[in-house]
Amino acid sequence: MMVYSCLEARCGRYSRIPLVMSATTSMLERFSNGVRPSEKISHITTPEHTIRSILLWNNDSDQWADAVDGSRMSVELILEEKLIKRSQQKKITSPLNYKERLFVLTKNKLTYYDGKPEKKFKKGSIELSRIRCVEIVKNNGGSIPCQNKYPFQVVYDTNTLYVFAPSQDSRTNWVQRLKYEIKDNKAVLVKFHSMFWLDGAWLCCRQVEKQAMGCEEYNPYRDNTRKPLPPIPGPIQRPSPPPIPTSEDDDGDMDEDDEDEEDTVVALYDFPGAEPHDLSLVKGNEYVIVERCDANWFKARNQYGEEGYIPSNYVTEKRSGNLVQYGWYSKQVNRNKAEELLRNEDKVGAFIVRDSSTPETYTVSLYTKGSAGDGVSAIKHYHIKQTETSPPQYYLAEKHLFYSIPELIEYHKHNAAGLITRLRYPVGKRDKSAPSTAGFSYEKWEINPSELTFMKELGCGQFGQVRLGKWRAQHKVAIKFVRQGAMHEEDFIEEAKIMMKLSHPKLVQLYGVCSQQKPIYIVTEFMENGSLLNYLQEGRGSFDLGSLLSISLDVCEGMEYLEAHGFIHRDLASRNCLVNDSRVVKVSDFGMTRFVLDDQYTSSSGSKFPVKWSPPEVFNFCRYSSKSDVWSYGVLMWEVFTEGRMPFENNPNHEVVTLIMQGHRLYRPKLATPTLYDIMQLCWKERSEDRPSFSSLWVMLSDTLEEDV
């Protein structure tokens, strides 16, 4: 018989390290007689290690037995420590809270208990085979409302468990051990979110879909070379018993903060439903989410028990802190557009509450006129601030604190209290129409051509004619005719199923294709004001700095979304962006150049190849990436601030290649400030890795727009 020991070490990390002992006959006899050999334990204690228990291998039963008290136990225990978990909020109405739990990691499961590792105290358990990502959470100096300040995340299935460790060593140990245990899992993520999901958005990339693809590459093997060290010496005690196996219907998290709450949403728009499996929505009514099918479509149930599919962007979660349900809040409105809306309203006390450039902060934009009666208007922008207390309180004027933003707004509707005037008239976005959906129904990408009505011609694109039309005689769409021989049709049709799932307010939505006949049709969202290039040229001389910066931000938002989803545009330019009737600019034709068969367009030596928008690695090596899109975006910004001029207008393509390779860049447009031109030049760095990401560009441009708030 061999005797092994479970050891603890000073570093606060747990690990089973076998210690082979020379077992004397008398010692084994004492074990077999049931005598507690405590006097034999003390001499094995060292400055570095302390035995927690002595384990014996029973060859008869193929079980480990605790030599201290003779009981059987699992040797699968890897880590055990009291940590703090954040409620997972699997249901939208679940509260956000933080609770201390005893976490136990074995070879098969991560389990957490309320105090003692016993079945009746178990609060949740996750099979290690279901874990898709384990990584630290970046907080960037943000406040953490619990005493443990070192967060990490465990992503499993479609959920994220946030855990807070008491020290950096503790966190490192848990992350490394968990990564080591899941390294062979099949469903490991390609990308993950490096910051928290909070108040309906990812703090790292500001995506508002909880199931949106991550924004940072995930490396499951990072830091796995170092094995965790053993734990801190402590009093001699028997190991905690292993977690009790969960039943088959264990959903992985039974914490009381997530129980017995329905996932309730409120409809923001009417939705008639396009197919029999859809559920109609009535604005203002409440619905229960039965299943979150993907980021764009949910299965829901109405008050009558009827179930069906609904677009996720037509509803908002029902909770007190959700501002979307209020008419005075406009999420997708920047400073310039807010000022435009307020001036159009032209009422003293007109106001909008909108997102600030800093994530999870808000600004009140308020309209007034001069007190001298001269009719001169003024717009003030007030940041909504919050205290450092827990829970935080919100204020515009320091003497007037409120526990919620709606309470704050309601108070200032009746009291100026430090503002230039009270908040009298809430102003919403001018575009009151419902947003585009990712396809006309869930999993519907093939469109019957008999449901299309063809109207006037809108123009001619690289694949053929584009016409205005209607789907089922009610929904305006743009219909692109693909002439035969213009594209790799089979490849495109397959890719269209993926492209339809890309849905964002600053992307032109692909609704579907008609692929069962020739020519095939591509059906997209209709944009009333046409291409951004024509829009700039036709309005030349009428744009101010704020309007042009707002256009640049719209495009940047759309590209940031594509970047976060690992999608490369390959042909970003003002001609491939469209403008709707609310003057919102959206990115179009993303990824389409992959399917073009025209060599004059796809070859860098071809007359139609967009050399003037391309970085060196593209026209030299055809090496595309999100960073090549960033270069093109810098040229698009130049187009915007020259109001639609041609880049390098006096140089043919071959000269442009030479100029770029010699270090020449486009000049600063007159309408662009030095700061904006500096941003353009960052996009034109020769080495792709030196260029900023679209996420960074969005922050730079937003800060520029808000700089005098």
XYZ file of C-alpha atoms in Angstrom:
709
model
C 0.000 0.000 0.000
C 1.230 3.510 -0.819
C 0.398 6.538 1.282
C -0.172 9.919 -0.351
C -0.730 13.344 1.095
C -2.778 16.344 0.014
C -0.681 19.463 0.586
C -1.319 23.107 1.180
C 1.189 25.877 0.334
C 1.688 29.493 1.303
C 0.665 31.013 -2.042
C -3.062 30.511 -1.532
C -3.353 28.067 -4.427
C -4.595 24.515 -4.122
C -3.066 21.518 -5.827
C -2.937 17.810 -5.120
C 0.748 16.919 -4.953
C 1.475 13.240 -4.174
C 4.027 12.744 -1.434
C 5.277 9.147 -1.281
C 5.925 8.181 2.323
C 7.737 5.160 3.680
C 4.916 3.513 5.520
C 6.113 1.351 8.394
C 4.264 -1.766 9.306
C 3.278 -0.328 12.663
C 1.871 2.814 11.025
C -0.225 0.786 8.574
C -1.393 -1.364 11.427
C -2.565 1.741 13.280
C -4.495 2.843 10.176
C -6.127 -0.541 9.785
C -7.153 -0.531 13.443
C -8.912 2.816 12.967
C -6.536 4.713 15.253
C -6.203 8.381 14.247
C -2.477 8.761 13.446
C -2.324 12.465 14.282
C 1.017 11.999 15.997
C 2.393 10.762 12.691
C 1.201 13.853 10.813
C 3.034 16.573 12.694
C 6.506 15.446 11.715
C 5.634 15.774 7.995
C 4.734 19.453 8.368
C 7.380 21.761 6.811
C 7.725 25.553 6.471
C 6.359 25.227 2.938
C 3.745 22.482 3.132
C 1.192 21.204 5.593
C -0.656 17.924 5.180
C -4.437 18.358 5.028
C -5.116 14.626 5.066
C -3.535 11.267 4.422
C -5.086 9.186 1.657
C -4.737 5.442 1.204
C -5.355 3.517 -2.000
C -7.589 0.543 -1.279
C -6.697 -2.097 -3.874
C -9.795 -4.110 -3.057
C -12.329 -1.355 -3.760
C -10.312 0.784 -6.213
C -11.157 3.807 -4.027
C -9.182 6.439 -2.178
C -9.876 6.453 1.536
C -9.146 9.175 4.054
C -6.624 7.654 6.436
C -7.543 10.183 9.096
C -11.122 9.049 9.568
C -11.518 6.159 7.158
C -14.137 7.882 4.978
C -14.078 7.700 1.186
C -13.547 10.831 -0.792
C -12.724 12.035 -4.279
C -9.175 13.030 -5.129
C -10.482 15.129 -8.000
C -10.492 18.303 -5.898
C -8.284 20.861 -7.630
C -9.132 24.235 -6.088
C -11.323 25.469 -3.291
C -11.687 29.084 -2.144
C -14.240 31.637 -1.037
C -14.822 34.048 -3.912
C -17.547 36.509 -4.865
C -19.841 35.906 -7.841
C -22.025 38.372 -9.696
C -25.579 37.304 -10.448
C -25.697 36.030 -14.008
C -28.986 37.777 -14.870
C -30.052 34.998 -17.192
C -33.471 36.576 -17.122
C -33.675 40.229 -18.091
C -35.462 41.181 -14.869
C -32.973 39.398 -12.611
C -31.349 41.738 -10.078
C -27.671 42.618 -10.260
C -26.013 41.594 -7.004
C -22.795 40.159 -5.585
C -22.584 37.215 -3.186
C -19.778 35.336 -1.475
C -19.682 31.678 -2.421
C -17.368 28.760 -1.686
C -16.063 27.706 -5.105
C -14.917 24.109 -5.585
C -13.147 23.003 -8.759
C -12.854 19.307 -9.577
C -11.814 17.522 -12.753
C -15.399 17.562 -13.996
C -17.190 20.540 -12.490
C -16.993 24.031 -11.086
C -19.451 24.183 -8.185
C -20.253 26.932 -5.721
C -21.912 26.761 -2.321
C -23.411 29.098 0.223
C -20.857 28.523 2.972
C -20.480 24.761 3.358
C -19.774 22.309 0.527
C -22.886 20.275 1.203
C -25.771 19.439 -1.108
C -28.315 21.597 0.701
C -26.013 24.621 0.393
C -25.189 24.135 -3.287
C -26.124 27.130 -5.440
C -24.760 26.249 -8.853
C -22.624 23.863 -10.857
C -21.073 24.049 -14.322
C -19.764 21.021 -16.183
C -16.224 21.812 -17.354
C -17.068 20.341 -20.756
C -19.579 23.181 -21.264
C -17.054 25.957 -20.618
C -16.062 27.903 -23.739
C -13.744 30.569 -22.322
C -11.971 31.505 -19.092
C -10.198 34.848 -18.933
C -9.561 37.842 -16.700
C -11.923 40.816 -17.048
C -10.415 44.205 -17.793
C -11.978 46.956 -15.720
C -9.957 50.013 -16.847
C -10.239 51.709 -13.477
C -13.996 51.287 -13.140
C -15.528 50.783 -9.712
C -16.206 47.245 -8.476
C -19.012 47.168 -5.882
C -17.589 44.336 -3.756
C -14.480 43.827 -1.632
C -12.770 41.458 -4.087
C -11.238 43.559 -6.870
C -9.802 40.950 -9.260
C -12.505 39.759 -11.690
C -12.413 36.870 -14.132
C -15.083 35.325 -16.333
C -16.263 31.809 -17.073
C -18.206 31.641 -20.339
C -20.304 28.498 -20.739
C -23.126 27.703 -23.181
C -24.612 31.186 -23.786
C -23.958 32.489 -20.259
C -21.150 34.386 -18.547
C -20.307 33.908 -14.873
C -18.299 36.787 -13.367
C -16.171 35.818 -10.359
C -14.145 38.174 -8.156
C -10.963 36.959 -6.471
C -9.375 38.568 -3.380
C -5.923 38.929 -4.952
C -4.127 38.864 -8.256
C -2.402 35.596 -7.325
C -5.735 33.997 -6.545
C -7.244 35.125 -9.840
C -4.207 33.995 -11.840
C -4.370 30.588 -10.236
C -8.072 30.071 -10.960
C -7.770 31.262 -14.556
C -4.701 29.126 -15.268
C -6.167 25.988 -13.706
C -9.518 26.380 -15.444
C -7.819 27.044 -18.790
C -5.718 23.945 -18.307
C -8.757 21.795 -17.555
C -10.783 23.021 -20.573
C -7.951 23.143 -23.105
C -9.358 20.191 -25.054
C -12.972 21.402 -25.127
C -14.441 21.488 -28.627
C -16.620 24.606 -28.307
C -13.918 27.064 -27.200
C -14.596 30.643 -28.333
C -12.625 32.284 -31.131
C -13.256 35.764 -29.701
C -14.411 36.944 -26.282
C -15.498 40.165 -24.584
C -12.656 41.497 -22.444
C -14.835 43.777 -20.291
C -18.123 43.455 -18.397
C -21.643 43.159 -19.755
C -23.425 45.920 -17.846
C -26.737 47.744 -18.246
C -27.504 46.186 -21.596
C -24.142 46.665 -23.339
C -20.605 45.262 -23.544
C -18.267 47.874 -22.051
C -15.403 46.785 -24.317
C -17.095 47.257 -27.703
C -20.471 48.836 -26.785
C -22.413 46.118 -28.600
C -25.928 45.872 -27.181
C -26.603 42.228 -28.061
C -25.620 39.938 -25.215
C -24.910 37.079 -27.623
C -22.834 39.273 -29.978
C -19.489 37.841 -31.053
C -16.545 38.882 -28.900
C -14.210 41.695 -29.848
C -10.835 40.246 -28.777
C -9.018 37.091 -29.877
C -9.172 34.317 -27.274
C -6.084 32.200 -26.640
C -7.006 29.207 -24.459
C -3.333 28.218 -24.115
C -2.029 31.533 -22.831
C -0.155 31.228 -19.528
C -0.822 27.487 -19.281
C 2.872 26.644 -19.087
C 3.038 27.464 -15.384
C 1.300 24.983 -13.141
C -0.512 26.473 -10.132
C 1.436 26.481 -6.890
C 0.188 24.714 -3.764
C -1.837 26.677 -1.152
C -1.055 28.664 2.014
C -0.299 26.665 5.155
C -3.230 26.578 7.501
C -4.605 24.530 10.361
C -4.636 20.779 9.817
C -8.101 19.799 8.706
C -9.872 17.185 6.648
C -10.525 18.148 3.004
C -13.993 19.342 2.128
C -16.157 16.595 0.662
C -16.521 16.572 -3.109
C -19.519 18.295 -4.680
C -22.621 16.153 -4.901
C -23.357 15.108 -8.510
C -26.085 17.227 -10.032
C -29.206 15.814 -11.556
C -29.630 15.723 -15.306
C -31.964 18.699 -15.253
C -29.452 20.959 -13.486
C -29.250 24.054 -15.649
C -25.852 25.018 -14.348
C -26.835 27.886 -12.071
C -29.523 27.635 -9.422
C -28.552 30.709 -7.412
C -31.552 32.291 -5.734
C -30.816 35.633 -7.355
C -31.776 34.133 -10.734
C -34.798 32.025 -9.750
C -38.508 32.328 -10.464
C -38.321 35.391 -12.673
C -39.740 35.588 -16.168
C -37.724 37.142 -18.959
C -40.131 39.991 -19.725
C -39.750 42.592 -22.475
C -41.759 45.568 -23.701
C -42.467 46.137 -27.406
C -40.996 49.379 -28.776
C -42.689 49.020 -32.176
C -45.582 47.200 -33.806
C -44.585 44.034 -35.647
C -47.306 42.404 -37.757
C -45.381 39.178 -38.305
C -44.396 38.022 -41.767
C -44.744 34.247 -41.457
C -47.078 31.851 -39.597
C -44.326 31.069 -37.063
C -43.962 34.782 -36.134
C -45.655 36.459 -33.169
C -47.245 39.877 -33.712
C -46.097 42.709 -31.438
C -48.132 45.675 -30.247
C -46.145 48.703 -29.110
C -46.204 49.029 -25.317
C -47.367 45.475 -24.620
C -45.339 43.043 -22.530
C -44.069 39.659 -23.714
C -42.190 36.779 -22.114
C -39.053 35.543 -23.875
C -39.192 31.774 -24.258
C -35.914 31.345 -26.141
C -33.151 33.641 -27.366
C -32.563 31.990 -30.734
C -29.715 34.302 -31.752
C -28.739 37.963 -31.463
C -31.484 39.056 -33.883
C -34.528 36.873 -33.168
C -36.261 35.696 -29.994
C -39.079 33.247 -29.453
C -41.686 34.967 -27.275
C -45.103 34.417 -25.675
C -47.910 36.977 -25.417
C -50.538 37.397 -22.696
C -52.828 34.880 -24.419
C -50.217 32.128 -24.417
C -49.468 32.391 -28.141
C -45.822 31.845 -29.078
C -43.729 32.846 -32.078
C -40.618 34.631 -33.313
C -39.998 38.358 -32.859
C -37.101 40.641 -33.892
C -34.891 41.377 -30.893
C -34.448 45.055 -31.820
C -38.222 45.633 -31.562
C -38.316 44.996 -27.809
C -36.498 46.171 -24.713
C -36.097 44.566 -21.320
C -38.557 45.520 -18.639
C -36.525 46.845 -15.712
C -36.335 50.090 -13.801
C -32.872 51.080 -15.035
C -33.679 50.623 -18.728
C -33.957 54.048 -20.383
C -34.978 52.797 -23.840
C -38.636 52.694 -22.814
C -38.707 56.467 -22.200
C -39.571 58.902 -24.998
C -36.893 61.401 -23.922
C -34.028 58.906 -24.367
C -32.303 58.480 -27.739
C -29.568 55.853 -27.741
C -28.222 56.277 -31.279
C -27.976 60.093 -31.232
C -24.665 61.944 -30.986
C -24.131 65.572 -30.002
C -24.501 67.004 -33.498
C -27.725 65.133 -34.253
C -29.142 66.071 -30.862
C -28.523 69.745 -31.608
C -30.158 69.374 -35.022
C -33.273 67.788 -33.503
C -33.536 70.464 -30.813
C -33.171 73.321 -33.307
C -35.859 71.800 -35.499
C -38.163 71.635 -32.462
C -37.298 75.282 -31.624
C -38.934 75.288 -28.182
C -37.435 76.623 -24.965
C -36.978 73.647 -22.656
C -36.812 71.038 -25.412
C -34.423 68.289 -24.309
C -32.913 64.928 -25.200
C -31.163 62.394 -22.972
C -28.495 60.541 -24.950
C -25.412 58.388 -24.521
C -22.167 60.220 -23.817
C -18.936 59.271 -25.553
C -17.836 57.539 -22.327
C -19.559 54.142 -22.000
C -22.389 53.901 -19.465
C -22.674 57.667 -19.006
C -25.408 59.984 -20.245
C -25.837 63.595 -21.323
C -28.864 65.894 -21.219
C -28.953 68.274 -24.207
C -31.208 71.260 -23.465
C -32.475 74.029 -25.786
C -33.141 77.636 -24.746
C -33.179 81.156 -26.157
C -31.443 84.327 -25.044
C -33.051 86.184 -22.141
C -32.657 89.511 -23.935
C -35.467 88.568 -26.293
C -33.185 88.601 -29.321
C -34.280 85.096 -30.291
C -30.731 83.750 -30.272
C -30.867 80.068 -29.406
C -28.425 78.162 -27.248
C -27.977 74.486 -26.501
C -26.380 73.334 -23.282
C -25.084 69.825 -22.662
C -25.097 68.502 -19.079
C -23.408 65.260 -18.050
C -25.481 63.138 -15.683
C -23.054 62.458 -12.844
C -23.205 59.801 -10.170
C -21.885 59.485 -6.645
C -19.332 56.915 -5.470
C -21.795 55.514 -2.937
C -23.399 52.093 -3.156
C -25.963 52.172 -4.592
C -24.956 55.229 -6.640
C -27.112 58.337 -6.885
C -27.497 60.509 -9.995
C -27.495 64.279 -10.294
C -27.234 67.269 -12.617
C -27.015 69.711 -9.717
C -25.108 68.448 -6.670
C -27.819 69.336 -4.162
C -30.443 67.212 -5.897
C -29.616 63.480 -5.823
C -31.772 60.630 -7.123
C -31.497 56.846 -7.166
C -32.510 56.593 -10.822
C -32.199 58.681 -13.986
C -35.987 58.699 -14.630
C -36.492 60.203 -11.149
C -33.852 62.843 -11.920
C -35.513 63.768 -15.231
C -38.958 63.924 -13.622
C -37.666 66.316 -10.945
C -36.030 68.654 -13.464
C -39.206 68.722 -15.550
C -40.630 70.820 -12.729
C -37.483 72.486 -11.348
C -34.600 74.132 -13.219
C -32.401 73.757 -10.102
C -29.148 74.939 -11.688
C -30.064 74.322 -15.343
C -30.653 77.139 -17.846
C -34.339 76.159 -17.881
C -36.442 73.242 -16.741
C -36.900 70.189 -18.935
C -40.213 70.921 -20.657
C -40.477 69.136 -24.006
C -38.904 65.717 -24.553
C -37.676 65.367 -28.124
C -37.229 61.924 -29.642
C -35.424 60.930 -32.805
C -37.034 62.256 -35.940
C -36.979 58.752 -37.403
C -39.924 57.168 -35.603
C -40.159 54.247 -38.017
C -39.265 50.749 -36.881
C -35.675 49.613 -37.488
C -34.688 47.058 -40.095
C -34.820 43.408 -39.122
C -32.247 40.720 -39.905
C -34.344 39.186 -42.660
C -38.116 39.444 -42.846
C -38.533 36.504 -40.457
C -36.443 34.057 -38.420
C -34.290 31.852 -40.684
C -35.966 33.317 -43.798
C -33.321 34.214 -46.362
C -34.879 32.947 -49.612
C -37.465 35.446 -50.928
C -40.182 34.495 -53.392
C -39.847 36.869 -56.396
C -43.641 36.902 -56.780
C -43.755 38.843 -53.486
C -41.722 41.692 -55.025
C -43.162 44.698 -56.841
C -40.652 46.440 -59.125
C -40.685 50.231 -59.291
C -38.301 52.910 -60.573
C -34.643 52.367 -61.411
C -32.242 53.714 -58.790
C -28.974 53.214 -60.640
C -26.488 50.614 -61.735
C -24.029 48.878 -59.416
C -21.031 46.657 -60.045
C -23.311 43.617 -60.459
C -26.089 45.202 -62.473
C -29.233 47.315 -62.258
C -30.692 48.468 -58.915
C -34.414 49.227 -58.613
C -36.769 50.462 -55.936
C -39.393 47.900 -55.051
C -41.821 46.677 -52.431
C -42.003 43.379 -50.620
C -45.564 42.135 -50.246
C -46.737 45.541 -51.502
C -45.934 47.290 -48.234
C -42.234 47.244 -47.344
C -39.910 49.424 -49.457
C -36.745 47.633 -50.542
C -33.847 47.998 -52.971
C -33.607 45.137 -55.483
C -30.247 44.440 -57.113
C -30.319 42.464 -60.351
C -27.198 40.311 -60.694
C -26.381 39.986 -64.356
C -25.122 36.588 -65.408
C -21.350 36.224 -65.293
C -20.917 39.166 -62.918
C -20.351 37.199 -59.694
C -19.600 33.823 -58.140
C -23.273 33.178 -57.495
C -23.066 29.916 -55.549
C -20.433 31.297 -53.181
C -22.449 34.460 -52.620
C -25.720 32.634 -51.915
C -23.979 30.564 -49.242
C -22.338 33.655 -47.740
C -25.635 35.595 -47.824
C -26.980 33.401 -45.026
C -24.163 34.666 -42.807
C -24.300 38.268 -44.013
C -28.017 38.475 -43.166
C -27.165 37.926 -39.510
C -25.044 41.095 -39.516
C -27.532 43.622 -38.199
C -26.707 47.104 -36.925
C -28.321 50.571 -37.178
C -25.330 51.787 -39.221
C -25.270 48.896 -41.734
C -27.543 48.592 -44.778
C -29.557 45.472 -43.968
C -29.546 42.484 -46.307
C -33.083 41.030 -46.241
C -32.550 38.025 -48.474
C -32.041 36.739 -52.008
C -34.110 35.327 -54.855
C -31.809 32.538 -55.979
C -34.171 30.077 -57.656
C -34.211 31.875 -61.013
C -31.912 33.833 -63.316
C -30.941 36.549 -62.844
C -30.784 36.281 -59.068
C -31.957 39.250 -56.983
C -30.373 40.680 -53.851
C -32.974 42.387 -51.634
C -31.723 45.057 -49.198
C -32.903 47.961 -47.098
C -33.914 51.008 -49.174
C -32.004 54.238 -48.454
C -33.873 57.306 -49.701
C -30.962 59.731 -50.138
C -28.732 57.425 -52.166
C -24.955 57.173 -51.979
C -22.921 59.216 -49.524
C -20.715 60.399 -52.395
C -23.647 61.974 -54.262
C -25.080 63.316 -51.001
C -21.812 65.124 -50.230
C -21.404 66.498 -53.740
C -24.993 67.718 -54.015
C -24.840 69.415 -50.604
C -21.386 70.936 -51.094
C -21.092 74.211 -49.191
C -23.992 73.478 -46.824
C -22.227 71.211 -44.317
C -20.744 72.439 -41.053
C -17.981 70.720 -39.099
C -20.404 68.960 -36.756
C -22.429 67.476 -39.634
C -19.333 66.103 -41.350
C -18.011 64.683 -38.097
C -21.397 63.079 -37.464
C -21.250 61.408 -40.896
C -17.779 60.069 -40.085
C -19.040 58.702 -36.774
C -21.959 56.901 -38.437
C -19.606 55.066 -40.787
C -17.167 54.333 -37.950
C -19.950 52.750 -35.872
C -20.915 50.430 -38.702
C -17.298 49.469 -39.319
C -16.677 48.934 -35.611
C -19.505 46.381 -35.638
C -18.025 44.576 -38.658
C -14.595 44.601 -37.004
C -16.007 43.102 -33.804
C -17.622 40.320 -35.838
C -14.445 39.559 -37.791
C -15.934 40.772 -41.082
C -13.790 42.692 -43.603
C -15.401 45.192 -45.983
C -12.600 45.279 -48.634
C -14.060 48.245 -50.534
C -14.921 50.975 -48.039
C -15.497 54.334 -49.750
C -18.185 57.029 -49.808
C -19.681 55.451 -52.947
C -20.397 52.310 -50.901
C -22.208 54.086 -48.072
C -25.861 55.142 -48.288
C -27.952 57.870 -46.620
C -31.569 57.470 -45.471
C -34.316 60.081 -45.176
C -33.224 60.905 -41.611
C -29.711 61.622 -42.893
C -28.287 58.592 -41.111
C -25.329 57.147 -43.017
C -25.006 53.362 -43.301
C -22.256 51.126 -44.648
C -23.257 49.075 -47.696
C -21.838 46.330 -49.954
C -19.566 44.930 -47.221
C -17.592 41.927 -48.398
C -19.166 41.927 -51.858
C -15.914 42.353 -53.812
C -15.043 38.717 -53.020
C -17.707 37.594 -55.480
C -16.852 39.919 -58.400
C -15.642 38.174 -61.566
C -14.418 41.335 -63.340
C -10.579 41.230 -63.397
C -10.478 44.984 -63.942
C -12.009 45.325 -60.473
C -10.297 42.489 -58.590
C -6.748 42.803 -59.968
C -4.593 45.537 -58.440
C -3.451 46.401 -61.963
C -7.047 46.672 -63.218
C -8.524 50.028 -64.154
C -11.427 49.619 -61.688
C -9.364 48.473 -58.696
C -9.810 51.003 -55.818
C -6.094 51.789 -55.483
C -6.739 55.261 -54.063
C -8.535 53.720 -51.062
C -6.099 50.827 -50.598
C -3.094 50.460 -48.256
C 0.286 49.130 -49.440
C -0.356 45.563 -48.259
C -3.461 45.369 -50.458
C -2.178 46.727 -53.767
C 1.143 44.890 -53.283
C 0.038 41.566 -51.790
C -3.815 41.562 -51.781
C -3.618 41.172 -47.986
C -6.954 42.300 -46.523
C -7.762 42.797 -42.845
C -9.722 45.103 -40.565
C -6.627 47.322 -40.565
C -6.783 47.630 -44.367
C -10.384 48.770 -43.850
C -9.042 51.364 -41.385
C -6.795 52.805 -44.113
C -9.805 53.020 -46.448
C -11.785 54.689 -43.673
C -9.141 57.416 -43.418
C -9.604 58.087 -47.147
C -13.386 58.102 -46.670
C -12.972 60.714 -43.919
C -10.948 62.757 -46.401
C -13.821 62.419 -48.911
C -16.282 63.595 -46.267
C -14.291 66.685 -45.268
C -13.676 67.645 -48.911
C -17.417 67.192 -49.537
C -16.990 64.442 -52.088
C -13.772 65.169 -53.960
C -11.749 62.408 -55.629
C -8.615 61.396 -53.698
C -5.418 62.001 -55.693
C -7.659 63.474 -58.403
C -4.730 64.452 -60.639
C -2.899 61.119 -60.414
C -3.635 57.829 -62.198
C -3.534 54.603 -60.177
C 0.075 53.635 -60.959
C 1.312 57.057 -59.797
C -0.722 56.765 -56.589
C 1.020 53.477 -55.784
C 4.421 55.134 -56.209
C 3.425 58.162 -54.122
C 2.092 56.016 -51.275
C 5.207 53.819 -51.218
C 7.349 56.985 -51.076
C 5.441 58.135 -47.976
C 3.150 60.728 -49.566
C -0.341 61.112 -48.106
C -3.468 63.127 -48.940
C -3.418 66.783 -47.877
C -5.497 68.216 -45.010
C -8.976 69.308 -46.194
C -9.921 72.896 -45.355
C -12.938 71.778 -43.331
C -10.905 69.349 -41.207
C -9.293 70.578 -38.001
C -5.668 69.593 -37.291
C -6.978 67.072 -34.754
C -9.180 65.399 -37.355
C -6.342 65.342 -39.873
C -4.136 63.698 -37.243
C -6.778 60.951 -36.956
C -6.729 60.478 -40.742
C -2.957 60.168 -40.693
C -3.160 57.494 -37.986
C -5.294 55.487 -40.422
C -2.571 55.843 -43.082
C 0.322 54.363 -41.104
C 2.370 52.179 -43.444
C 2.476 49.204 -41.057
C -1.016 47.826 -40.547
C -0.352 47.012 -36.890
C 0.366 50.702 -36.207
C -3.119 51.772 -37.306
C -5.871 52.182 -34.694
C -8.868 49.877 -34.456
C -12.338 51.139 -35.346
C -13.202 50.941 -31.672
C -10.351 53.363 -30.888
C -11.327 55.602 -33.797
C -14.884 55.825 -32.489
C -13.637 57.010 -29.108
C -11.333 59.619 -30.716
C -14.087 61.004 -32.934
C -16.703 60.981 -30.172
C -14.363 62.839 -27.844
C -13.699 65.384 -30.598
C -17.429 65.916 -31.080
C -18.047 66.269 -27.343
C -14.881 68.151 -26.430
C -16.566 71.389 -25.355
C -19.345 69.739 -23.314
